[in-house]
Every structure is written in C-alpha cells, then in structure tokens.
Amino acid sequence: MAPVFYLFYMLCLNLSLLCVLFVVTWNLYWRGGFAWDGSLLHFNWHPVLMVSGLVILYGNAAVVYRIPFTWKQRKLVCKLVHAGMMFVALLLSVLGLSAVFDFHRGFNIPHLYSVHSWVGLSTVLLFSSQWILGLVGFLLPYSTPWIRSSLKPVHIWIGKVILVFGLVSCISGINEKLLLTLNGMIAVPYSTLPVEAVFVNFLGILIVAFGMSVFGILFVKKWQRPEDGPESTHLLLSEGTP
Amino acid sequence: MAPVFYLFYMLCLNLSLLCVLFVVTWNLYWRGGFAWDGSLLHFNWHPVLMVSGLVILYGNAAVVYRIPFTWKQRKLVCKLVHAGMMFVALLLSVLGLSAVFDFHRGFNIPHLYSVHSWVGLSTVLLFSSQWILGLVGFLLPYSTPWIRSSLKPVHIWIGKVILVFGLVSCISGINEKLLLTLNGMIAVPYSTLPVEAVFVNFLGILIVAFGMSVFGILFVKKWQRPEDGPESTHLLLSEGTP
C-alpha cells in the first residue's frame, strides 16, 4: 500500500510547493512585492499568508499521521508535530488577516463587506476554536479516554470542514483581488485574460487540486495510522508519558 | 440513532429550502426577475440554476441512501432515485451554464476568464463524467461485481470532490456578481453593505452551511444504508431484477 500512498503524498507535496511558489511569484512579480507599512504592498502579504498557512500548511498538518515512516514514532510525538504545524498555520492565517485589516485602515476601505471576507473570517474563527479544543481534548493531561474518543470524530469532521472553508475563502479571494485590481486597469481588464490573470487562475486550480489531494489521502482507510498502546500514554505530562 | 439522523436531515432540508428561497428572492426582488432572451435578466437564471442544481439538489441526491425509511425499498429503487435526482441536478447545472454563455454572447463579454468560471466549468465537467461513470458502473447490466466494488470508493470520493468544487464555484460566483453589479452603482457600492449585499452574503453562509450539513450526514458511518442481498439484483435489466 505504501508506494501508492507515497505517490499521492508526493503529488500533495509538489502541489504545496507549486501553490506557494505561484502565490509568492504573483505578488512579487505583478503586484510589486511586500511591505508592512499600510501601503498597497502591505495587502500582498494577505494572499501569500492565507494560501501558505490556511490551506497549504493546514493540509500538510492534516495528513501528517498518514505518513508510514512516522508510525515508528510514539503517538505523542505525532500529536505534537500535528499541533505544532497547525499552530504555525493558525499564526500565518492570523497574520494574513491582520495584513488585510491594516491595509483597509490605511486606505479607509470598510472591513468585512464581501461574502469572501465573511467565509474567510468564519474559517479562521473555526480554526482557532478547533486548535484550542484539540489542545484541551487531546494533549492536556486532564482529558479522559471517554472525552478523547467522543471528540475524535468531531475533531476530524471539523478539520475537513475548515479545509473546505479555506478553499472557498482562497478561491473567492483570488477572484475578488483579480476583479478589483485588473478591472481598475483599463488597458488589461480581467476579461481580456492578461498573463497575470492566466497565471493566477492557474494558481486557483492548483489550490483546489492540492485540497483534493489532501482529501484523497484522508479518504483511504488503510492509510490511517494503526492504533498503538493505551491512549493514556499519549498525553502531555500524564503519568504514562516517559 | 434515527432521531439524531432526522435532526441533521431536517437541518439539511431547511437549509435547502432557505438557499433556494434566498437565491430566487435575490434575483426576483433586486435583480429584476427572469427572462431567456439574452438580456440582463437572462443572466439571473445562472445563480438560481447553479445553486439549486449543482449544490442543493446535488447534495440532497448524495444523502438519499442515508434516509432510514428508504432502507425498506430495494437498492435498485434507491439507485434509480439517486441517479434520477443527479440527472435533474446535472440538467439544471448545464442550463445554468447555458444562461451565462447566452448572456455573455448578448453583451459581447468574453467567456471563461475568471477563476470562478474555470473552477465552475471543471465542476460541471467532473459532474457529467461522474454521472456517466455511475450509470455504466452501477446501473447497466454489463457491470461486474468486481467493477462495482472497485468503483464505489472512487465514486464516493469524486462525489464529495464535486460538492466541494460546487461550493467553491457558488461562493466565488456570488462574490463576483456582487462586486461587478454593486460596484457599478456609485450610490451603493458593495463596501457600503446595502441590504442586497447583506442578504446575498447571508445566502453565501447558508450555502456553505448546507454543504457542511451534507458532509456531516455522509461522515457518520452508522447512518450508511445496510447492505442487503447480492449486488447482481441491483442492476437494471439484469437476471436478478424482478
């Protein structure tokens, strides 16, 4: 089974790299690069951080338990890697939100008016709640086996919901940015498909393809990490932790 | 288990009704109603048909096997209901695409330039392939049990992928329509959140909530239809079909 898994996983990793490369190139080459000073360049961190954090790092953190070579590690190590990657993903997402709020303030643009922003903010709020719930339910020593076994399916389901929300937010955001930016340039409106538009539309396709590769990996039952030992050994600071 | 299922299912049905009601009201009350004459009103069929067909009817067809009272029916009946509902969903989606292509032709707007249109067209193409594959693999008598058991997980996975793509397409499309329409009206741009914008943003939230209710129903293993009898009795025109 492992070779087929690694084929899927390599696809997932390659799509990850391509998505990050594309979103950085877009903002570096066509949108003038980056700054953190309330200027137009301040906005450019928003797509880069949301795509890299909320979708790419999030998706990679979601499949970390499925990588067969990690099965030799204790489950607590995997949990910590999963929680750590998710924490960085959440941090990047919050920074990405902060970039767009700062940019709006600098240009007196109202916050949170589009359906993209409503779904996007819901995604980050859901993600924050999920991370805290995950920490309390699966890592802190006060959690009981009953809590963990009841929470696990909910955690997995909400985890997938967040990825779907993340994909919806990214594609609607990319569409919004191209409409607002390119349609402001009379010479090359979005509908004439300048090179930037084709490049960024293709980034959109790469992002949904990445999402589907993650869902593909999560979908196959036999790629799940085999259960090893009693759950009590998999909590932080619990008696069973060596 | 059934009461919890029916609670979820009622939520799913209520969200279905609300989504259709909201998308029709939007286009009837704020966008001037419907026509099939290449005018601006011709476009209004696009959101109504895509939301109703590609998301709402599609999602309802996806969960039809999970409704406990259908388990008393032979599996072939369920398959035919599922395939029939999916066929109507596909028909509505193709009509919805036709509405936007006709509208573009009428106003000399280029086709397929936005990332919304790229993801949307991919969704309908994937849906068409899935329907044909489903017909050949699960209903026509030439299909073998080996083909059906191999195809089933792929069919289920692609089915979920299409729903995710459908959600991405609808939300990015709604965002695009509001940006293009409201920002063309100097008095009430999208960023001032006129009543129409709040109403339609809320439609967006209802659509993603509907998608999540469908994924919730599909996620719970114990809500799956129990297997009944050999697969050979579940094909059209096969010897086992009474």
Short mmCIF file of C-alpha atoms in Angstrom, two decimals:
data_model
loop_
_atom_site.label_atom_id
_atom_site.label_comp_id
_atom_site.label_asym_id
_atom_site.label_seq_id
_atom_site.Cartn_x
_atom_site.Cartn_y
_atom_site.Cartn_z
CA MET A 1 0.00 0.00 0.00
CA ALA A 2 2.87 2.35 0.86
CA PRO A 3 4.04 3.03 -2.74
CA VAL A 4 0.54 4.25 -3.75
CA PHE A 5 0.40 6.39 -0.60
CA TYR A 6 3.79 7.94 -1.33
CA LEU A 7 2.69 8.64 -4.92
CA PHE A 8 -0.32 10.58 -3.55
CA TYR A 9 1.83 12.20 -0.89
CA MET A 10 4.44 13.32 -3.44
CA LEU A 11 1.61 14.85 -5.50
CA CYS A 12 0.42 16.64 -2.37
CA LEU A 13 3.95 17.94 -1.60
CA ASN A 14 4.57 19.03 -5.19
CA LEU A 15 1.24 20.87 -5.30
CA SER A 16 2.16 22.50 -1.95
CA LEU A 17 5.42 23.82 -3.37
CA LEU A 18 3.78 24.97 -6.61
CA CYS A 19 1.00 26.83 -4.76
CA VAL A 20 3.46 28.71 -2.51
CA LEU A 21 5.74 29.43 -5.47
CA PHE A 22 2.83 30.72 -7.58
CA VAL A 23 1.28 32.93 -4.88
CA VAL A 24 4.69 34.46 -3.99
CA THR A 25 5.59 34.99 -7.68
CA TRP A 26 2.23 36.63 -8.36
CA ASN A 27 2.71 39.19 -5.59
CA LEU A 28 6.42 39.70 -6.18
CA TYR A 29 6.38 39.98 -9.98
CA TRP A 30 2.96 41.51 -10.79
CA ARG A 31 1.88 43.19 -7.52
CA GLY A 32 5.17 44.94 -6.63
CA GLY A 33 6.41 42.82 -3.70
CA PHE A 34 5.91 43.13 0.05
CA ALA A 35 5.93 45.70 2.84
CA TRP A 36 4.38 46.01 6.32
CA ASP A 37 3.66 49.76 6.23
CA GLY A 38 -0.05 50.18 5.42
CA SER A 39 0.73 50.65 1.71
CA LEU A 40 -0.64 48.67 -1.26
CA LEU A 41 2.31 46.30 -0.80
CA HIS A 42 1.09 45.56 2.73
CA PHE A 43 -2.00 43.86 1.24
CA ASN A 44 0.20 41.44 -0.75
CA TRP A 45 1.02 39.51 2.44
CA HIS A 46 -2.69 38.61 2.71
CA PRO A 47 -2.94 36.10 -0.21
CA VAL A 48 0.57 34.73 0.48
CA LEU A 49 -0.09 34.09 4.19
CA MET A 50 -3.63 32.75 3.73
CA VAL A 51 -2.69 30.34 0.92
CA SER A 52 0.51 29.19 2.69
CA GLY A 53 -1.00 28.98 6.20
CA LEU A 54 -4.74 28.34 5.98
CA VAL A 55 -4.54 25.90 3.06
CA ILE A 56 -1.05 24.51 2.36
CA LEU A 57 0.45 24.16 5.85
CA TYR A 58 -3.00 23.25 7.25
CA GLY A 59 -3.46 20.49 4.65
CA ASN A 60 0.03 19.12 5.26
CA ALA A 61 -0.57 19.11 9.02
CA ALA A 62 -3.84 17.21 8.45
CA VAL A 63 -2.10 14.30 6.69
CA VAL A 64 0.93 14.03 8.99
CA TYR A 65 -0.49 10.96 10.80
CA ARG A 66 -0.77 9.13 7.46
CA ILE A 67 2.95 9.10 6.62
CA PRO A 68 4.03 5.47 7.28
CA PHE A 69 7.56 6.35 8.45
CA THR A 70 6.05 8.39 11.34
CA TRP A 71 4.27 5.26 12.64
CA LYS A 72 7.53 4.17 14.27
CA GLN A 73 7.37 7.33 16.43
CA ARG A 74 5.30 7.43 19.61
CA LYS A 75 1.82 8.87 19.03
CA LEU A 76 2.56 11.79 21.36
CA VAL A 77 5.38 12.89 19.03
CA CYS A 78 2.97 12.82 16.05
CA LYS A 79 0.36 14.73 18.06
CA LEU A 80 2.94 17.40 18.94
CA VAL A 81 4.09 17.69 15.30
CA HIS A 82 0.42 17.93 14.16
CA ALA A 83 -0.43 20.54 16.83
CA GLY A 84 2.79 22.46 16.16
CA MET A 85 2.23 22.63 12.38
CA MET A 86 -1.38 23.65 12.98
CA PHE A 87 -0.22 26.37 15.38
CA VAL A 88 2.13 27.83 12.75
CA ALA A 89 -0.68 27.56 10.14
CA LEU A 90 -3.02 29.44 12.51
CA LEU A 91 -0.35 32.06 13.24
CA LEU A 92 0.21 32.66 9.49
CA SER A 93 -3.58 32.90 8.98
CA VAL A 94 -3.96 35.46 11.77
CA LEU A 95 -1.03 37.48 10.36
CA GLY A 96 -2.69 37.23 6.93
CA LEU A 97 -5.93 38.63 8.37
CA SER A 98 -4.01 41.35 10.17
CA ALA A 99 -2.37 42.34 6.83
CA VAL A 100 -5.74 42.95 5.13
CA PHE A 101 -7.20 44.81 8.15
CA ASP A 102 -4.10 47.08 8.32
CA PHE A 103 -4.31 47.71 4.55
CA HIS A 104 -8.03 48.59 4.82
CA ARG A 105 -7.32 51.04 7.65
CA GLY A 106 -4.55 52.70 5.59
CA PHE A 107 -6.87 53.24 2.60
CA ASN A 108 -10.14 53.84 4.51
CA ILE A 109 -11.69 50.73 2.97
CA PRO A 110 -14.50 49.22 5.12
CA HIS A 111 -13.73 45.84 6.70
CA LEU A 112 -15.69 42.62 6.18
CA TYR A 113 -18.17 43.58 3.49
CA SER A 114 -17.78 40.76 0.95
CA VAL A 115 -19.01 37.18 1.20
CA HIS A 116 -15.32 36.22 0.77
CA SER A 117 -14.49 38.07 3.99
CA TRP A 118 -17.46 36.56 5.86
CA VAL A 119 -16.50 33.00 4.92
CA GLY A 120 -12.79 33.75 5.44
CA LEU A 121 -13.25 35.14 8.95
CA SER A 122 -15.55 32.21 9.85
CA THR A 123 -12.77 29.86 8.69
CA VAL A 124 -10.11 31.43 10.93
CA LEU A 125 -12.51 31.57 13.93
CA LEU A 126 -13.43 27.90 13.41
CA PHE A 127 -9.73 27.02 13.05
CA SER A 128 -8.85 28.84 16.33
CA SER A 129 -11.65 27.05 18.22
CA GLN A 130 -10.58 23.72 16.74
CA TRP A 131 -6.96 24.25 17.79
CA ILE A 132 -7.89 25.12 21.39
CA LEU A 133 -10.37 22.20 21.53
CA GLY A 134 -7.66 19.90 20.15
CA LEU A 135 -5.13 21.06 22.77
CA VAL A 136 -7.58 20.63 25.66
CA GLY A 137 -9.08 17.39 24.38
CA PHE A 138 -6.04 15.53 23.04
CA LEU A 139 -2.90 16.90 24.69
CA LEU A 140 -3.59 18.20 28.19
CA PRO A 141 -3.47 15.51 30.93
CA TYR A 142 -6.93 16.31 32.35
CA SER A 143 -8.65 14.81 29.27
CA THR A 144 -10.24 11.39 29.87
CA PRO A 145 -10.25 8.50 27.33
CA TRP A 146 -14.04 8.95 27.03
CA ILE A 147 -13.63 12.65 26.13
CA ARG A 148 -10.93 11.80 23.56
CA SER A 149 -12.85 9.01 21.87
CA SER A 150 -16.02 11.16 21.70
CA LEU A 151 -14.11 14.20 20.48
CA LYS A 152 -12.05 12.43 17.80
CA PRO A 153 -14.76 12.07 15.08
CA VAL A 154 -15.92 15.67 15.72
CA HIS A 155 -12.29 16.90 15.51
CA ILE A 156 -11.79 15.03 12.20
CA TRP A 157 -15.07 16.30 10.74
CA ILE A 158 -14.48 19.95 11.76
CA GLY A 159 -10.92 19.59 10.44
CA LYS A 160 -12.27 18.72 6.98
CA VAL A 161 -14.89 21.50 7.20
CA ILE A 162 -12.10 24.03 7.88
CA LEU A 163 -10.19 22.87 4.79
CA VAL A 164 -13.33 23.21 2.63
CA PHE A 165 -13.94 26.69 4.09
CA GLY A 166 -10.26 27.53 3.46
CA LEU A 167 -10.55 26.51 -0.21
CA VAL A 168 -13.78 28.51 -0.63
CA SER A 169 -12.13 31.56 1.01
CA CYS A 170 -8.95 31.37 -1.11
CA ILE A 171 -10.66 30.95 -4.48
CA SER A 172 -13.28 33.66 -3.81
CA GLY A 173 -10.47 35.93 -2.53
CA ILE A 174 -8.26 35.38 -5.58
CA ASN A 175 -11.26 36.06 -7.84
CA GLU A 176 -12.05 39.25 -5.87
CA LYS A 177 -8.45 40.52 -5.98
CA LEU A 178 -8.19 39.96 -9.76
CA LEU A 179 -11.57 41.63 -10.40
CA LEU A 180 -10.74 44.66 -8.25
CA THR A 181 -7.14 45.06 -9.44
CA LEU A 182 -7.28 44.20 -13.14
CA ASN A 183 -10.65 45.88 -13.79
CA GLY A 184 -9.12 49.06 -12.34
CA MET A 185 -6.58 48.96 -15.20
CA ILE A 186 -8.46 49.99 -18.36
CA ALA A 187 -5.76 48.57 -20.67
CA VAL A 188 -5.91 44.98 -19.40
CA PRO A 189 -9.20 44.19 -17.62
CA TYR A 190 -9.62 40.66 -16.19
CA SER A 191 -11.88 39.67 -19.12
CA THR A 192 -9.02 40.13 -21.64
CA LEU A 193 -7.05 37.48 -19.71
CA PRO A 194 -3.65 39.17 -19.41
CA VAL A 195 -0.73 36.89 -18.44
CA GLU A 196 -1.20 37.72 -14.73
CA ALA A 197 -4.84 36.56 -14.87
CA VAL A 198 -3.97 33.24 -16.55
CA PHE A 199 -1.14 32.67 -14.05
CA VAL A 200 -3.33 33.42 -11.03
CA ASN A 201 -6.34 31.45 -12.36
CA PHE A 202 -3.92 28.56 -12.68
CA LEU A 203 -2.88 29.16 -9.04
CA GLY A 204 -6.59 28.76 -8.17
CA ILE A 205 -6.71 25.41 -9.97
CA LEU A 206 -3.50 24.29 -8.18
CA ILE A 207 -5.06 25.22 -4.80
CA VAL A 208 -8.23 23.15 -5.37
CA ALA A 209 -6.10 20.29 -6.75
CA PHE A 210 -3.99 20.44 -3.55
CA GLY A 211 -7.18 20.33 -1.44
CA MET A 212 -8.38 17.28 -3.36
CA SER A 213 -5.01 15.50 -2.89
CA VAL A 214 -5.36 16.05 0.89
CA PHE A 215 -8.95 14.77 0.90
CA GLY A 216 -7.80 11.79 -1.20
CA ILE A 217 -5.16 10.86 1.39
CA LEU A 218 -7.62 11.32 4.29
CA PHE A 219 -10.28 9.26 2.48
CA VAL A 220 -8.35 5.96 2.25
CA LYS A 221 -8.96 3.96 5.45
CA LYS A 222 -5.92 1.70 5.10
CA TRP A 223 -3.60 4.71 5.15
CA GLN A 224 -4.69 5.57 8.71
CA ARG A 225 -2.04 5.26 11.46
CA PRO A 226 -2.52 1.94 13.27
CA GLU A 227 -3.58 2.37 16.93
CA ASP A 228 -0.66 1.65 19.31
CA GLY A 229 -1.00 1.19 23.05
CA PRO A 230 -3.40 2.77 25.55
CA GLU A 231 -4.41 6.40 24.97
CA SER A 232 -3.16 7.44 28.45
CA THR A 233 0.45 7.34 27.23
CA HIS A 234 -0.31 9.94 24.56
CA LEU A 235 -0.97 12.98 26.71
CA LEU A 236 1.45 15.69 27.76
CA LEU A 237 2.67 15.45 31.39
CA SER A 238 0.48 12.43 32.12
CA GLU A 239 1.79 9.54 34.23
CA GLY A 240 2.20 7.33 31.19
CA THR A 241 4.43 9.82 29.37
CA PRO A 242 8.05 8.64 29.52
CA MET B 1 -29.69 6.67 16.04
CA ALA B 2 -32.54 7.63 13.73
CA PRO B 3 -33.73 10.68 15.74
CA VAL B 4 -30.25 12.29 15.55
CA PHE B 5 -30.12 11.50 11.83
CA TYR B 6 -33.52 13.07 11.23
CA LEU B 7 -32.46 16.16 13.20
CA PHE B 8 -29.47 16.53 10.85
CA TYR B 9 -31.62 15.71 7.84
CA MET B 10 -34.25 18.29 8.81
CA LEU B 11 -31.45 20.87 9.11
CA CYS B 12 -30.26 19.86 5.64
CA LEU B 13 -33.81 20.16 4.18
CA ASN B 14 -34.44 23.51 5.88
CA LEU B 15 -31.14 24.90 4.61
CA SER B 16 -32.04 23.58 1.12
CA LEU B 17 -35.34 25.49 1.16
CA LEU B 18 -33.73 28.64 2.56
CA CYS B 19 -30.95 28.62 -0.08
CA VAL B 20 -33.42 28.27 -2.97
CA LEU B 21 -35.73 30.88 -1.45
CA PHE B 22 -32.85 33.32 -0.93
CA VAL B 23 -31.31 32.92 -4.40
CA VAL B 24 -34.73 33.30 -6.10
CA THR B 25 -35.66 36.31 -3.93
CA TRP B 26 -32.31 37.99 -4.68
CA ASN B 27 -32.80 37.74 -8.43
CA LEU B 28 -36.52 38.48 -8.36
CA TYR B 29 -36.51 41.41 -5.95
CA TRP B 30 -33.11 43.10 -6.51
CA ARG B 31 -32.03 41.91 -9.99
CA GLY B 32 -35.32 42.43 -11.85
CA GLY B 33 -36.53 38.84 -12.33
CA PHE B 34 -36.02 36.35 -15.15
CA ALA B 35 -36.07 36.12 -18.96
CA TRP B 36 -34.49 33.83 -21.59
CA ASP B 37 -33.80 36.49 -24.24
CA GLY B 38 -30.10 37.42 -24.00
CA SER B 39 -30.93 40.40 -21.76
CA LEU B 40 -29.54 41.19 -18.29
CA LEU B 41 -32.47 39.19 -16.88
CA HIS B 42 -31.21 36.13 -18.79
CA PHE B 43 -28.12 36.07 -16.55
CA ASN B 44 -30.30 35.82 -13.43
CA TRP B 45 -31.08 32.17 -14.23
CA HIS B 46 -27.36 31.41 -13.76
CA PRO B 47 -27.10 31.78 -9.94
CA VAL B 48 -30.58 30.30 -9.41
CA LEU B 49 -29.90 27.18 -11.51
CA MET B 50 -26.36 26.63 -10.26
CA VAL B 51 -27.28 26.98 -6.56
CA SER B 52 -30.45 24.87 -6.95
CA GLY B 53 -28.92 22.21 -9.23
CA LEU B 54 -25.18 21.96 -8.62
CA VAL B 55 -25.37 22.39 -4.83
CA ILE B 56 -28.84 21.89 -3.33
CA LEU B 57 -30.31 19.10 -5.49
CA TYR B 58 -26.86 17.51 -5.80
CA GLY B 59 -26.38 17.48 -2.02
CA ASN B 60 -29.86 16.06 -1.43
CA ALA B 61 -29.23 13.33 -4.02
CA ALA B 62 -25.94 12.49 -2.26
CA VAL B 63 -27.66 11.73 1.06
CA VAL B 64 -30.67 9.83 -0.32
CA TYR B 65 -29.21 6.43 0.64
CA ARG B 66 -28.92 7.58 4.27
CA ILE B 67 -32.64 8.12 4.89
CA PRO B 68 -33.69 5.13 7.06
CA PHE B 69 -37.23 4.85 5.63
CA THR B 70 -35.73 4.19 2.15
CA TRP B 71 -33.91 1.13 3.50
CA LYS B 72 -37.15 -0.85 3.20
CA GLN B 73 -37.02 -0.22 -0.57
CA ARG B 74 -34.94 -2.43 -2.86
CA LYS B 75 -31.48 -0.99 -3.51
CA LEU B 76 -32.24 -0.66 -7.23
CA VAL B 77 -35.08 1.77 -6.41
CA CYS B 78 -32.68 3.88 -4.32
CA LYS B 79 -30.08 3.78 -7.09
CA LEU B 80 -32.68 4.97 -9.61
CA VAL B 81 -33.84 7.79 -7.31
CA HIS B 82 -30.19 8.80 -6.71
CA ALA B 83 -29.35 8.69 -10.45
CA GLY B 84 -32.61 10.47 -11.36
CA MET B 85 -32.06 13.31 -8.88
CA MET B 86 -28.44 13.63 -10.04
CA PHE B 87 -29.63 13.75 -13.67
CA VAL B 88 -32.00 16.64 -12.88
CA ALA B 89 -29.20 18.37 -10.91
CA LEU B 90 -26.87 17.99 -13.92
CA LEU B 91 -29.57 19.25 -16.30
CA LEU B 92 -30.15 22.35 -14.14
CA SER B 93 -26.38 22.94 -13.98
CA VAL B 94 -26.00 22.70 -17.77
CA LEU B 95 -28.97 25.07 -18.23
CA GLY B 96 -27.32 27.41 -15.68
CA LEU B 97 -24.08 27.37 -17.71
CA SER B 98 -26.04 27.93 -20.91
CA ALA B 99 -27.69 31.01 -19.30
CA VAL B 100 -24.34 32.68 -18.61
CA PHE B 101 -22.89 31.81 -22.04
CA ASP B 102 -26.02 33.22 -23.78
CA PHE B 103 -25.83 36.37 -21.64
CA HIS B 104 -22.12 36.84 -22.46
CA ARG B 105 -22.85 36.48 -26.20
CA GLY B 106 -25.64 39.08 -25.94
CA PHE B 107 -23.35 41.65 -24.30
CA ASN B 108 -20.06 40.70 -26.06
CA ILE B 109 -18.48 39.67 -22.76
CA PRO B 110 -15.64 37.13 -23.15
CA HIS B 111 -16.37 33.64 -21.80
CA LEU B 112 -14.39 31.82 -19.12
CA TYR B 113 -11.94 34.45 -17.97
CA SER B 114 -12.31 34.32 -14.17
CA VAL B 115 -11.02 31.68 -11.76
CA HIS B 116 -14.70 31.29 -10.77
CA SER B 117 -15.55 30.23 -14.32
CA TRP B 118 -12.55 27.87 -14.54
CA VAL B 119 -13.48 26.08 -11.30
CA GLY B 120 -17.20 26.17 -12.19
CA LEU B 121 -16.73 24.61 -15.62
CA SER B 122 -14.40 21.96 -14.14
CA THR B 123 -17.15 21.15 -11.61
CA VAL B 124 -19.81 20.57 -14.29
CA LEU B 125 -17.42 18.54 -16.48
CA LEU B 126 -16.45 16.39 -13.47
CA PHE B 127 -20.13 16.00 -12.58
CA SER B 128 -21.02 14.88 -16.15
CA SER B 129 -18.20 12.30 -16.17
CA GLN B 130 -19.23 11.05 -12.73
CA TRP B 131 -22.86 10.63 -13.83
CA ILE B 132 -21.91 8.64 -16.94
CA LEU B 133 -19.39 6.55 -14.94
CA GLY B 134 -22.10 5.92 -12.32
CA LEU B 135 -24.63 4.81 -14.94
CA VAL B 136 -22.17 2.45 -16.64
CA GLY B 137 -20.63 1.14 -13.43
CA PHE B 138 -23.65 0.78 -11.14
CA LEU B 139 -26.81 0.51 -13.25
CA LEU B 140 -26.11 -1.12 -16.62
CA PRO B 141 -26.20 -4.94 -16.54
CA TYR B 142 -22.74 -5.37 -18.11
CA SER B 143 -21.02 -4.19 -14.92
CA THR B 144 -19.38 -6.95 -12.86
CA PRO B 145 -19.35 -7.10 -9.02
CA TRP B 146 -15.56 -6.54 -9.16
CA ILE B 147 -16.03 -3.35 -11.20
CA ARG B 148 -18.73 -2.11 -8.82
CA SER B 149 -16.78 -2.77 -5.64
CA SER B 150 -13.64 -1.14 -7.09
CA LEU B 151 -15.60 1.83 -8.44
CA LYS B 152 -17.64 2.52 -5.29
CA PRO B 153 -14.93 4.27 -3.18
CA VAL B 154 -13.81 6.30 -6.23
CA HIS B 155 -17.46 7.26 -6.94
CA ILE B 156 -17.96 8.35 -3.32
CA TRP B 157 -14.69 10.33 -3.24
CA ILE B 158 -15.32 12.10 -6.58
CA GLY B 159 -18.88 12.77 -5.39
CA LYS B 160 -17.54 14.68 -2.38
CA VAL B 161 -14.95 16.47 -4.55
CA ILE B 162 -17.76 17.70 -6.84
CA LEU B 163 -19.67 19.11 -3.85
CA VAL B 164 -16.55 20.95 -2.62
CA PHE B 165 -15.97 22.30 -6.16
CA GLY B 166 -19.67 23.30 -6.30
CA LEU B 167 -19.38 25.24 -3.04
CA VAL B 168 -16.18 26.97 -4.20
CA SER B 169 -17.85 27.87 -7.52
CA CYS B 170 -21.04 29.23 -5.92
CA ILE B 171 -19.34 31.40 -3.29
CA SER B 172 -16.76 32.82 -5.73
CA GLY B 173 -19.58 33.42 -8.25
CA ILE B 174 -21.79 35.23 -5.73
CA ASN B 175 -18.81 37.37 -4.67
CA GLU B 176 -18.04 38.15 -8.34
CA LYS B 177 -21.65 39.06 -9.17
CA LEU B 178 -21.93 41.41 -6.16
CA LEU B 179 -18.58 43.07 -6.93
CA LEU B 180 -19.43 43.60 -10.60
CA THR B 181 -23.04 44.69 -10.06
CA LEU B 182 -22.90 46.77 -6.87
CA ASN B 183 -19.55 48.43 -7.65
CA GLY B 184 -21.12 49.57 -10.94
CA MET B 185 -23.68 51.55 -8.88
CA ILE B 186 -21.83 54.56 -7.46
CA ALA B 187 -24.52 55.21 -4.81
CA VAL B 188 -24.33 51.82 -3.10
CA PRO B 189 -21.02 50.02 -3.77
CA TYR B 190 -20.55 46.57 -2.22
CA SER B 191 -18.29 48.02 0.51
CA THR B 192 -21.18 50.13 1.92
CA LEU B 193 -23.10 46.86 2.54
CA PRO B 194 -26.52 47.79 1.11
CA VAL B 195 -29.41 45.47 2.09
CA GLU B 196 -28.94 43.38 -1.06
CA ALA B 197 -25.28 42.72 -0.14
CA VAL B 198 -26.12 41.63 3.41
CA PHE B 199 -28.94 39.41 2.11
CA VAL B 200 -26.73 37.75 -0.52
CA ASN B 201 -23.70 37.39 1.80
CA PHE B 202 -26.10 35.59 4.12
CA LEU B 203 -27.13 33.36 1.18
CA GLY B 204 -23.41 32.51 0.86
CA ILE B 205 -23.27 31.49 4.51
CA LEU B 206 -26.44 29.38 4.10
CA ILE B 207 -24.89 27.60 1.09
CA VAL B 208 -21.70 26.64 2.96
CA ALA B 209 -23.79 25.62 6.00
CA PHE B 210 -25.89 23.39 3.69
CA GLY B 211 -22.70 21.83 2.28
CA MET B 212 -21.47 21.12 5.82
CA SER B 213 -24.81 19.52 6.79
CA VAL B 214 -24.46 17.16 3.77
CA PHE B 215 -20.84 16.32 4.68
CA GLY B 216 -21.98 15.76 8.29
CA ILE B 217 -24.60 13.21 7.18
CA LEU B 218 -22.12 11.46 4.86
CA PHE B 219 -19.45 11.37 7.59
CA VAL B 220 -21.35 9.25 10.14
CA LYS B 221 -20.69 5.57 9.38
CA LYS B 222 -23.73 4.21 11.28
CA TRP B 223 -26.07 6.24 9.06
CA GLN B 224 -24.96 4.27 5.98
CA ARG B 225 -27.59 2.04 4.31
CA PRO B 226 -27.08 -1.57 5.46
CA GLU B 227 -26.01 -3.90 2.61
CA ASP B 228 -28.92 -6.13 1.50
CA GLY B 229 -28.56 -9.17 -0.75
CA PRO B 230 -26.17 -9.85 -3.63
CA GLU B 231 -25.20 -6.90 -5.85
CA SER B 232 -26.45 -8.72 -9.00
CA THR B 233 -30.07 -7.93 -8.06
CA HIS B 234 -29.33 -4.21 -8.11
CA LEU B 235 -28.68 -3.66 -11.80
CA LEU B 236 -31.13 -2.58 -14.48
CA LEU B 237 -32.33 -5.39 -16.80
CA SER B 238 -30.12 -7.99 -15.11
CA GLU B 239 -31.40 -11.51 -14.44
CA GLY B 240 -31.78 -10.80 -10.74
CA THR B 241 -34.08 -7.78 -11.35
CA PRO B 242 -37.70 -8.75 -10.63
#
